[in-house]
C-alpha cells in the first residue's frame, strides 16, 4: 500500500530523480489548487452564485493548465509570475465577493504567500512577491474601509459564520497538506543527499563534515592498505566495446565492494582498473591486516571463478595482482566542492609497490603485514624483492587460512564476530587456500 502511494505521488508531482524539490512542489500546489477550485465551484453552483461559480471553475482550470505545462511541457520557472499573479487575482476577487475580511477568504493570502516564497528561487523574486502580497492585502483593506459598496456582504449572520468557518477550515487543511508535501519532498532530498554523501565518505566522516563543515586530518598509527590491479587490462580492453568494458569493470568492482563491506574495510577509490582499500580506518581495529588478507583471499577466489567461466565460454579474462602493506598513515578529506576521503604516507606508497611486485592470483604481503597475520595464515617467504623507488623489500605470499589458531593468535581476536567471519571464509575457500 505504501509503495502504491509513493508511486502515485511520484506520478503526480514528478520523480525526484528528474525534478527538483521546487519543481515537484509547484506541480503539487498547482494540481491541488486546480482540483480544489474545480470541485469547489459546484458548491457555488448549488447556491446559484454564478459569479463565484465561474471564478472557481475558470481559475481551477487555469491552475490545472499550469500543472500540465510545468509537469510535461515547460520549465516551472517561466510560469512563476503568471502563477503568482493568477493566485493574487483569484484571492482578491474571491475576498471582495465574500464579504471582505468578514468572509475569511483572505486567510488564503497567508498560505499563498508561503507558496510564492518557497517557489521564488531567489531573494529578488521573494522580495517582489512579498511586496505584491502586502500591496494586495492593503488594497483589500482600503477598499473595505473607503469603498464598501464594491464588496458583497452576507445577507444574514448565520451564512457569514458558516462561510468564515469553511474558509478557515479549508485554509488550515490546505496549509497542512502543503506542509506535508514540503516535508516529504525535503525528507526525500535529504535522504538522497545523505546517501550520495555516504557513497563518497565513511559515515563517521560524513557526520563530522555536516557538523563542522570540515574534517580534521587524522594520523593512524597502524592500518593496512590493499591495492589491486588487473593484469592484461589494456590488451583485453582494446578488444571490448566501451559498454562491455565498463560492464565488466562494474561487475568486478561491485563484487569487490561486497567483499570489502563484509570484511569491514573502507573502500577509498578506484583509479582506472586499480582498486584501493584500507583496513583500520576511520575506526581503528586490531585485526585490520587480517581483514585485508581475508578480503584478498575472497577477491582472488572470485577472480578464479570468473576465469573458469570465461575459459568455458572461450572469452578473454583478466587476472588480478594485489599487494598489502601495514603501517602508519594519514587519512582526511580533501576538496571543498567534490569531497574525497583519501590516505597518504609511505605505507600507502609501499602497498602500491607490493601490488606491482605481486603475482597474478596470489596474495602478496609485506613483512609488516606478515608480522600481524602470521598467526592466522600460512605464509611463504619470497625473499627480498626489488620495488620501484623502494629498493628491496621483504615480501611473503599468504597461502592459506590456518585451520586452528594458536593461543597467541586467539589472544589477538577482539570478539566472536571475527571468528565467525574468519571460519566462514575458510570453509568457502578452495582447499589450497585453507
Short mmCIF file of N, CA and C in Angstrom, two decimals, residues 32-111:
data_model
loop_
_atom_site.label_atom_id
_atom_site.label_comp_id
_atom_site.label_asym_id
_atom_site.label_seq_id
_atom_site.Cartn_x
_atom_site.Cartn_y
_atom_site.Cartn_z
N UNK A 32 -3.23 20.59 -6.73
CA UNK A 32 -4.18 20.63 -5.61
C UNK A 32 -5.11 21.83 -5.71
N UNK A 33 -4.55 23.00 -6.02
CA UNK A 33 -5.38 24.21 -6.14
C UNK A 33 -6.38 24.05 -7.28
N UNK A 34 -5.89 23.52 -8.40
CA UNK A 34 -6.78 23.32 -9.54
C UNK A 34 -7.94 22.41 -9.22
N UNK A 35 -7.63 21.26 -8.62
CA UNK A 35 -8.68 20.30 -8.27
C UNK A 35 -9.63 20.91 -7.23
N UNK A 36 -9.08 21.59 -6.19
CA UNK A 36 -9.91 22.18 -5.14
C UNK A 36 -10.86 23.23 -5.70
N UNK A 37 -10.37 24.07 -6.61
CA UNK A 37 -11.23 25.12 -7.16
C UNK A 37 -12.31 24.55 -8.08
N UNK A 38 -11.94 23.55 -8.90
CA UNK A 38 -12.94 22.95 -9.79
C UNK A 38 -14.04 22.27 -8.98
N UNK A 39 -13.64 21.50 -7.97
CA UNK A 39 -14.63 20.82 -7.12
C UNK A 39 -15.44 21.85 -6.34
N UNK A 40 -14.76 22.88 -5.80
CA UNK A 40 -15.45 23.89 -5.01
C UNK A 40 -16.45 24.70 -5.80
N UNK A 41 -16.25 24.78 -7.12
CA UNK A 41 -17.17 25.59 -7.94
C UNK A 41 -18.59 25.04 -7.90
N UNK A 42 -18.71 23.74 -7.73
CA UNK A 42 -20.06 23.14 -7.75
C UNK A 42 -20.86 23.49 -6.50
N UNK A 43 -20.19 23.82 -5.41
CA UNK A 43 -20.92 24.28 -4.23
C UNK A 43 -21.59 25.62 -4.51
N UNK A 44 -20.88 26.51 -5.22
CA UNK A 44 -21.47 27.81 -5.55
C UNK A 44 -22.55 27.67 -6.60
N UNK A 45 -22.42 26.65 -7.46
CA UNK A 45 -23.47 26.41 -8.44
C UNK A 45 -24.76 25.99 -7.74
N UNK A 46 -24.62 25.16 -6.71
CA UNK A 46 -25.80 24.73 -5.95
C UNK A 46 -26.42 25.89 -5.21
N UNK A 47 -25.58 26.89 -4.82
CA UNK A 47 -26.10 28.07 -4.13
C UNK A 47 -26.56 29.14 -5.12
N UNK A 48 -26.40 28.83 -6.42
CA UNK A 48 -26.81 29.73 -7.50
C UNK A 48 -26.05 31.05 -7.47
N UNK A 49 -24.80 30.98 -7.04
CA UNK A 49 -23.92 32.16 -7.07
C UNK A 49 -23.03 32.00 -8.30
N UNK A 50 -23.50 32.53 -9.44
CA UNK A 50 -22.84 32.26 -10.71
C UNK A 50 -21.48 32.95 -10.83
N UNK A 51 -21.33 34.13 -10.20
CA UNK A 51 -20.04 34.80 -10.29
C UNK A 51 -18.95 33.94 -9.64
N UNK A 52 -19.19 33.49 -8.40
CA UNK A 52 -18.19 32.68 -7.72
C UNK A 52 -18.06 31.30 -8.35
N UNK A 53 -19.12 30.80 -8.94
CA UNK A 53 -19.03 29.52 -9.66
C UNK A 53 -18.03 29.63 -10.80
N UNK A 54 -18.20 30.65 -11.64
CA UNK A 54 -17.29 30.81 -12.77
C UNK A 54 -15.89 31.18 -12.32
N UNK A 55 -15.80 31.98 -11.25
CA UNK A 55 -14.47 32.34 -10.74
C UNK A 55 -13.72 31.09 -10.29
N UNK A 56 -14.38 30.22 -9.53
CA UNK A 56 -13.75 28.99 -9.05
C UNK A 56 -13.44 28.05 -10.22
N UNK A 57 -14.37 27.86 -11.12
CA UNK A 57 -14.18 26.91 -12.21
C UNK A 57 -13.07 27.35 -13.16
N UNK A 58 -13.13 28.60 -13.60
CA UNK A 58 -12.12 29.08 -14.56
C UNK A 58 -10.73 29.11 -13.92
N UNK A 59 -10.63 29.61 -12.69
CA UNK A 59 -9.32 29.64 -12.04
C UNK A 59 -8.79 28.22 -11.80
N UNK A 60 -9.70 27.28 -11.47
CA UNK A 60 -9.27 25.89 -11.28
C UNK A 60 -8.71 25.30 -12.55
N UNK A 61 -9.36 25.56 -13.68
CA UNK A 61 -8.86 25.07 -14.96
C UNK A 61 -7.52 25.70 -15.32
N UNK A 62 -7.38 27.00 -15.01
CA UNK A 62 -6.09 27.67 -15.28
C UNK A 62 -4.97 27.03 -14.45
N UNK A 63 -5.24 26.74 -13.18
CA UNK A 63 -4.22 26.10 -12.33
C UNK A 63 -3.89 24.69 -12.83
N UNK A 64 -4.88 23.98 -13.34
CA UNK A 64 -4.60 22.66 -13.91
C UNK A 64 -3.77 22.78 -15.18
N UNK A 65 -3.98 23.85 -15.93
CA UNK A 65 -3.11 24.10 -17.09
C UNK A 65 -1.68 24.39 -16.64
N UNK A 66 -1.54 25.19 -15.58
CA UNK A 66 -0.20 25.43 -15.03
C UNK A 66 0.46 24.10 -14.66
N UNK A 67 -0.32 23.23 -14.02
CA UNK A 67 0.21 21.92 -13.64
C UNK A 67 0.67 21.15 -14.88
N UNK A 68 -0.17 21.12 -15.91
CA UNK A 68 0.16 20.37 -17.12
C UNK A 68 1.41 20.94 -17.78
N UNK A 69 1.47 22.26 -17.90
CA UNK A 69 2.64 22.87 -18.53
C UNK A 69 3.92 22.59 -17.75
N UNK A 70 3.86 22.75 -16.42
CA UNK A 70 5.06 22.54 -15.60
C UNK A 70 5.45 21.08 -15.53
N UNK A 71 4.47 20.19 -15.52
CA UNK A 71 4.76 18.76 -15.38
C UNK A 71 5.28 18.15 -16.67
N UNK A 72 4.76 18.62 -17.82
CA UNK A 72 5.06 17.92 -19.07
C UNK A 72 5.63 18.80 -20.18
N UNK A 73 5.56 20.13 -20.03
CA UNK A 73 5.91 20.96 -21.18
C UNK A 73 7.10 21.89 -20.97
N UNK A 74 6.94 22.87 -20.09
CA UNK A 74 7.94 23.93 -19.97
C UNK A 74 8.49 23.98 -18.56
N UNK A 75 9.55 24.77 -18.41
CA UNK A 75 10.15 24.95 -17.09
C UNK A 75 9.18 25.67 -16.16
N UNK A 76 9.09 25.20 -14.94
CA UNK A 76 8.17 25.85 -14.00
C UNK A 76 8.65 27.25 -13.66
N UNK A 77 9.94 27.57 -13.86
CA UNK A 77 10.44 28.93 -13.58
C UNK A 77 9.76 29.96 -14.48
N UNK A 78 9.50 29.57 -15.73
CA UNK A 78 8.85 30.51 -16.65
C UNK A 78 7.40 30.76 -16.28
N UNK A 79 6.82 29.88 -15.47
CA UNK A 79 5.41 30.01 -15.08
C UNK A 79 5.25 30.71 -13.73
N UNK A 80 6.36 31.06 -13.09
CA UNK A 80 6.27 31.56 -11.72
C UNK A 80 5.38 32.79 -11.61
N UNK A 81 5.69 33.85 -12.37
CA UNK A 81 4.92 35.10 -12.23
C UNK A 81 3.48 34.95 -12.72
N UNK A 82 3.21 34.30 -13.85
CA UNK A 82 1.79 34.06 -14.20
C UNK A 82 1.05 33.29 -13.11
N UNK A 83 1.73 32.33 -12.49
CA UNK A 83 1.13 31.53 -11.42
C UNK A 83 0.81 32.41 -10.21
N UNK A 84 1.76 33.23 -9.78
CA UNK A 84 1.57 34.08 -8.61
C UNK A 84 0.50 35.13 -8.87
N UNK A 85 0.53 35.74 -10.04
CA UNK A 85 -0.45 36.77 -10.37
C UNK A 85 -1.86 36.18 -10.45
N UNK A 86 -1.98 34.97 -10.96
CA UNK A 86 -3.28 34.31 -11.01
C UNK A 86 -3.82 34.04 -9.62
N UNK A 87 -2.94 33.59 -8.73
CA UNK A 87 -3.34 33.37 -7.33
C UNK A 87 -3.83 34.67 -6.70
N UNK A 88 -3.07 35.75 -6.89
CA UNK A 88 -3.44 37.03 -6.30
C UNK A 88 -4.78 37.53 -6.83
N UNK A 89 -4.94 37.46 -8.16
CA UNK A 89 -6.18 37.93 -8.77
C UNK A 89 -7.37 37.12 -8.25
N UNK A 90 -7.22 35.82 -8.20
CA UNK A 90 -8.30 34.97 -7.72
C UNK A 90 -8.66 35.29 -6.27
N UNK A 91 -7.65 35.41 -5.40
CA UNK A 91 -7.92 35.65 -3.98
C UNK A 91 -8.53 37.03 -3.75
N UNK A 92 -8.08 38.02 -4.49
CA UNK A 92 -8.65 39.36 -4.32
C UNK A 92 -10.12 39.40 -4.73
N UNK A 93 -10.44 38.81 -5.90
CA UNK A 93 -11.83 38.79 -6.36
C UNK A 93 -12.68 37.94 -5.41
N UNK A 94 -12.13 36.81 -4.97
CA UNK A 94 -12.88 35.93 -4.07
C UNK A 94 -13.18 36.63 -2.74
N UNK A 95 -12.21 37.41 -2.26
CA UNK A 95 -12.40 38.13 -1.00
C UNK A 95 -13.46 39.22 -1.14
N UNK A 96 -13.39 39.97 -2.25
CA UNK A 96 -14.37 41.05 -2.46
C UNK A 96 -15.79 40.50 -2.56
N UNK A 97 -15.94 39.34 -3.16
CA UNK A 97 -17.27 38.77 -3.35
C UNK A 97 -17.68 37.85 -2.20
N UNK A 98 -16.87 37.81 -1.14
CA UNK A 98 -17.20 37.02 0.05
C UNK A 98 -17.08 37.87 1.30
N UNK A 99 -17.63 39.10 1.23
CA UNK A 99 -17.74 39.98 2.40
C UNK A 99 -16.41 40.47 2.95
N UNK A 100 -15.39 40.59 2.11
CA UNK A 100 -14.12 41.15 2.57
C UNK A 100 -13.51 40.34 3.70
N UNK A 101 -13.02 41.05 4.70
CA UNK A 101 -12.39 40.36 5.83
C UNK A 101 -13.41 39.66 6.72
N UNK A 102 -14.68 39.95 6.53
CA UNK A 102 -15.70 39.27 7.31
C UNK A 102 -15.99 37.85 6.80
N UNK A 103 -15.55 37.57 5.56
CA UNK A 103 -15.85 36.26 4.98
C UNK A 103 -14.77 35.22 5.17
N UNK A 104 -13.56 35.65 5.48
CA UNK A 104 -12.49 34.71 5.77
C UNK A 104 -11.69 34.25 4.58
N UNK A 105 -12.04 34.67 3.34
CA UNK A 105 -11.29 34.23 2.17
C UNK A 105 -9.86 34.78 2.18
N UNK A 106 -9.67 35.90 2.91
CA UNK A 106 -8.33 36.50 2.94
C UNK A 106 -7.33 35.64 3.70
N UNK A 107 -7.80 34.62 4.46
CA UNK A 107 -6.86 33.72 5.15
C UNK A 107 -5.93 33.02 4.15
N UNK A 108 -6.45 32.79 2.95
CA UNK A 108 -5.65 32.09 1.94
C UNK A 108 -4.45 32.90 1.46
N UNK A 109 -4.49 34.22 1.68
CA UNK A 109 -3.36 35.05 1.28
C UNK A 109 -2.08 34.65 2.03
N UNK A 110 -2.23 34.19 3.26
CA UNK A 110 -1.05 33.77 4.03
C UNK A 110 -0.43 32.52 3.42
N UNK A 111 -1.30 31.53 3.15
CA UNK A 111 -0.81 30.30 2.53
C UNK A 111 -0.20 30.59 1.16
#
